[in-house]
Short mmCIF file of N, CA and C in Angstrom, two decimals:
data_model
loop_
_atom_site.label_atom_id
_atom_site.label_comp_id
_atom_site.label_asym_id
_atom_site.label_seq_id
_atom_site.Cartn_x
_atom_site.Cartn_y
_atom_site.Cartn_z
N SER A 1 112.49 107.85 95.85
CA SER A 1 112.12 107.45 94.52
C SER A 1 110.61 107.33 94.43
N MET A 2 110.12 107.49 93.24
CA MET A 2 108.69 107.39 93.02
C MET A 2 108.41 106.59 91.76
N LEU A 3 107.42 105.75 91.82
CA LEU A 3 107.00 105.05 90.62
C LEU A 3 105.53 104.76 90.71
N GLY A 4 104.94 104.51 89.60
CA GLY A 4 103.52 104.20 89.55
C GLY A 4 103.23 103.37 88.33
N VAL A 5 102.00 102.94 88.21
CA VAL A 5 101.57 102.14 87.07
C VAL A 5 100.59 102.98 86.25
N HIS A 6 100.88 103.15 84.98
CA HIS A 6 100.01 103.91 84.07
C HIS A 6 98.61 103.30 84.09
N ALA A 7 97.61 104.15 84.02
CA ALA A 7 96.21 103.70 84.12
C ALA A 7 95.89 102.54 83.17
N GLY A 8 96.44 102.55 81.98
CA GLY A 8 96.16 101.49 81.01
C GLY A 8 96.72 100.13 81.39
N TRP A 9 97.64 100.10 82.33
CA TRP A 9 98.28 98.85 82.76
C TRP A 9 97.80 98.39 84.13
N ARG A 10 96.95 99.16 84.78
CA ARG A 10 96.46 98.79 86.11
C ARG A 10 95.56 97.57 86.02
N GLY A 11 95.61 96.74 87.05
CA GLY A 11 94.79 95.54 87.09
C GLY A 11 95.34 94.38 86.27
N LYS A 12 96.59 94.52 85.80
CA LYS A 12 97.21 93.48 84.97
C LYS A 12 98.41 92.83 85.63
N GLY A 13 98.60 93.10 86.92
CA GLY A 13 99.69 92.46 87.65
C GLY A 13 101.00 93.22 87.67
N VAL A 14 101.05 94.38 87.01
CA VAL A 14 102.30 95.15 86.96
C VAL A 14 102.69 95.65 88.34
N GLY A 15 101.73 96.18 89.10
CA GLY A 15 102.02 96.67 90.45
C GLY A 15 102.54 95.56 91.35
N SER A 16 101.96 94.38 91.21
CA SER A 16 102.40 93.22 92.00
C SER A 16 103.85 92.88 91.68
N VAL A 17 104.19 92.89 90.40
CA VAL A 17 105.56 92.59 89.99
C VAL A 17 106.52 93.63 90.56
N LEU A 18 106.15 94.90 90.49
CA LEU A 18 107.01 95.97 91.03
C LEU A 18 107.22 95.79 92.53
N LEU A 19 106.17 95.46 93.26
CA LEU A 19 106.30 95.24 94.70
C LEU A 19 107.17 94.02 95.00
N ASP A 20 107.05 92.98 94.18
CA ASP A 20 107.89 91.80 94.36
C ASP A 20 109.37 92.12 94.14
N VAL A 21 109.66 92.96 93.14
CA VAL A 21 111.04 93.38 92.88
C VAL A 21 111.56 94.20 94.06
N ALA A 22 110.73 95.10 94.58
CA ALA A 22 111.15 95.90 95.74
C ALA A 22 111.45 94.99 96.93
N ASN A 23 110.61 93.99 97.14
CA ASN A 23 110.82 93.06 98.24
C ASN A 23 112.12 92.28 98.06
N LYS A 24 112.39 91.86 96.84
CA LYS A 24 113.63 91.13 96.55
C LYS A 24 114.85 92.02 96.83
N LYS A 25 114.78 93.27 96.40
CA LYS A 25 115.88 94.21 96.65
C LYS A 25 116.06 94.45 98.15
N ARG A 26 114.95 94.51 98.87
CA ARG A 26 115.04 94.67 100.33
C ARG A 26 115.80 93.50 100.94
N ASP A 27 115.47 92.28 100.50
CA ASP A 27 116.14 91.09 101.01
C ASP A 27 117.62 91.09 100.65
N GLU A 28 117.93 91.47 99.41
CA GLU A 28 119.33 91.49 98.94
C GLU A 28 120.18 92.49 99.72
N THR A 29 119.59 93.61 100.08
CA THR A 29 120.34 94.66 100.77
C THR A 29 120.21 94.58 102.28
N LYS A 30 119.38 93.62 102.75
CA LYS A 30 119.15 93.44 104.17
C LYS A 30 118.54 94.69 104.84
N ALA A 31 117.75 95.43 104.06
CA ALA A 31 117.04 96.59 104.60
C ALA A 31 116.02 96.12 105.62
N LYS A 32 115.69 96.97 106.56
CA LYS A 32 114.76 96.60 107.63
C LYS A 32 113.32 96.52 107.17
N GLY A 33 112.96 97.26 106.15
CA GLY A 33 111.57 97.26 105.71
C GLY A 33 111.38 98.09 104.46
N LEU A 34 110.13 98.19 104.05
CA LEU A 34 109.74 98.98 102.89
C LEU A 34 108.62 99.91 103.30
N ALA A 35 108.52 101.06 102.65
CA ALA A 35 107.45 101.99 102.93
C ALA A 35 106.97 102.63 101.64
N LEU A 36 105.72 103.01 101.64
CA LEU A 36 105.14 103.70 100.49
C LEU A 36 104.05 104.64 100.98
N ILE A 37 103.67 105.55 100.12
CA ILE A 37 102.60 106.50 100.44
C ILE A 37 101.52 106.34 99.38
N VAL A 38 100.28 106.28 99.84
CA VAL A 38 99.14 106.10 98.94
C VAL A 38 98.00 107.01 99.37
N GLU A 39 97.23 107.45 98.41
CA GLU A 39 96.04 108.25 98.68
C GLU A 39 94.97 107.35 99.31
N ASP A 40 94.31 107.83 100.34
CA ASP A 40 93.31 107.00 101.02
C ASP A 40 92.18 106.56 100.10
N ALA A 41 91.85 107.34 99.09
CA ALA A 41 90.76 107.01 98.16
C ALA A 41 91.15 105.95 97.13
N ASN A 42 92.43 105.60 97.05
CA ASN A 42 92.90 104.62 96.07
C ASN A 42 92.75 103.21 96.64
N GLU A 43 91.51 102.73 96.69
CA GLU A 43 91.22 101.45 97.34
C GLU A 43 91.88 100.26 96.66
N GLY A 44 91.96 100.27 95.34
CA GLY A 44 92.59 99.16 94.63
C GLY A 44 94.04 99.00 95.02
N ALA A 45 94.77 100.11 95.05
CA ALA A 45 96.19 100.06 95.43
C ALA A 45 96.33 99.66 96.90
N ARG A 46 95.48 100.21 97.76
CA ARG A 46 95.56 99.88 99.19
C ARG A 46 95.35 98.38 99.41
N LYS A 47 94.39 97.80 98.73
CA LYS A 47 94.13 96.37 98.88
C LYS A 47 95.33 95.55 98.41
N LEU A 48 95.94 95.95 97.29
CA LEU A 48 97.13 95.26 96.80
C LEU A 48 98.24 95.34 97.84
N TYR A 49 98.50 96.52 98.36
CA TYR A 49 99.57 96.69 99.35
C TYR A 49 99.30 95.84 100.60
N GLU A 50 98.06 95.80 101.03
CA GLU A 50 97.73 94.98 102.20
C GLU A 50 97.96 93.50 101.91
N ARG A 51 97.58 93.04 100.73
CA ARG A 51 97.83 91.64 100.36
C ARG A 51 99.32 91.32 100.34
N LYS A 52 100.13 92.33 100.02
CA LYS A 52 101.59 92.15 99.95
C LYS A 52 102.26 92.37 101.30
N GLY A 53 101.46 92.58 102.37
CA GLY A 53 102.03 92.66 103.71
C GLY A 53 102.24 94.05 104.27
N TYR A 54 101.78 95.08 103.58
CA TYR A 54 101.92 96.45 104.07
C TYR A 54 100.76 96.79 105.01
N ALA A 55 101.03 97.63 105.99
CA ALA A 55 99.99 98.10 106.92
C ALA A 55 100.13 99.61 107.09
N VAL A 56 99.01 100.27 107.33
CA VAL A 56 99.02 101.72 107.53
C VAL A 56 99.72 102.03 108.84
N ARG A 57 100.71 102.89 108.77
CA ARG A 57 101.46 103.29 109.96
C ARG A 57 101.01 104.67 110.43
N SER A 58 100.72 105.58 109.47
CA SER A 58 100.24 106.91 109.85
C SER A 58 99.54 107.54 108.66
N LYS A 59 98.89 108.66 108.91
CA LYS A 59 98.22 109.39 107.83
C LYS A 59 98.38 110.88 108.04
N ARG A 60 98.34 111.60 106.93
CA ARG A 60 98.48 113.06 106.95
C ARG A 60 97.44 113.65 106.00
N PRO A 61 96.86 114.79 106.36
CA PRO A 61 95.89 115.42 105.48
C PRO A 61 96.53 115.84 104.15
N MET A 62 95.75 115.72 103.10
CA MET A 62 96.21 116.14 101.78
C MET A 62 95.89 117.61 101.60
N GLY A 63 96.76 118.34 100.92
CA GLY A 63 96.47 119.71 100.54
C GLY A 63 95.52 119.70 99.35
N ARG A 64 94.71 120.69 99.23
CA ARG A 64 93.76 120.78 98.12
C ARG A 64 94.39 121.54 96.96
N VAL A 65 94.31 120.93 95.78
CA VAL A 65 94.84 121.53 94.56
C VAL A 65 93.76 121.41 93.50
N PRO A 66 93.43 122.49 92.78
CA PRO A 66 92.41 122.39 91.74
C PRO A 66 92.77 121.29 90.73
N GLY A 67 91.83 120.41 90.47
CA GLY A 67 92.07 119.30 89.55
C GLY A 67 92.94 118.21 90.13
N GLY A 68 93.15 118.26 91.43
CA GLY A 68 94.06 117.32 92.09
C GLY A 68 93.39 116.02 92.45
N THR A 69 93.86 115.42 93.52
CA THR A 69 93.43 114.09 93.94
C THR A 69 92.04 114.12 94.56
N HIS A 70 91.48 112.92 94.81
CA HIS A 70 90.13 112.80 95.32
C HIS A 70 90.08 112.40 96.80
N GLY A 71 91.19 112.02 97.37
CA GLY A 71 91.20 111.57 98.75
C GLY A 71 91.29 112.73 99.72
N SER A 72 91.27 112.37 101.01
CA SER A 72 91.41 113.39 102.04
C SER A 72 92.71 113.25 102.82
N ASP A 73 93.32 112.03 102.76
CA ASP A 73 94.56 111.79 103.51
C ASP A 73 95.57 111.02 102.67
N TRP A 74 96.86 111.26 102.94
CA TRP A 74 97.95 110.41 102.45
C TRP A 74 98.20 109.38 103.53
N LEU A 75 98.34 108.13 103.15
CA LEU A 75 98.61 107.05 104.10
C LEU A 75 100.04 106.54 103.92
N LEU A 76 100.76 106.47 105.01
CA LEU A 76 102.07 105.84 105.02
C LEU A 76 101.86 104.37 105.33
N MET A 77 102.25 103.50 104.41
CA MET A 77 102.11 102.07 104.61
C MET A 77 103.50 101.45 104.67
N VAL A 78 103.69 100.55 105.64
CA VAL A 78 105.02 99.98 105.90
C VAL A 78 104.93 98.47 105.89
N LYS A 79 105.99 97.84 105.39
CA LYS A 79 106.15 96.39 105.45
C LYS A 79 107.44 96.15 106.19
N GLU A 80 107.34 95.50 107.35
CA GLU A 80 108.53 95.22 108.16
C GLU A 80 109.32 94.07 107.58
#
């Protein structure tokens, strides 16, 4: 599954609420952990994920696409 926060709603706590819901669902289902992928250049999102207990587990180079992203790597972040 994939979800994101529209640019106009960023910085208003929506991402935090979504991560809290994911954490609650993890607890309800007794899943072992949560994982997400983020662009290395997306510092705001990375800081939020780190505050919520996620840590970088691995990274992979991003493919170049005209008009695409600004980072150089995709980061896999995991919360145990």
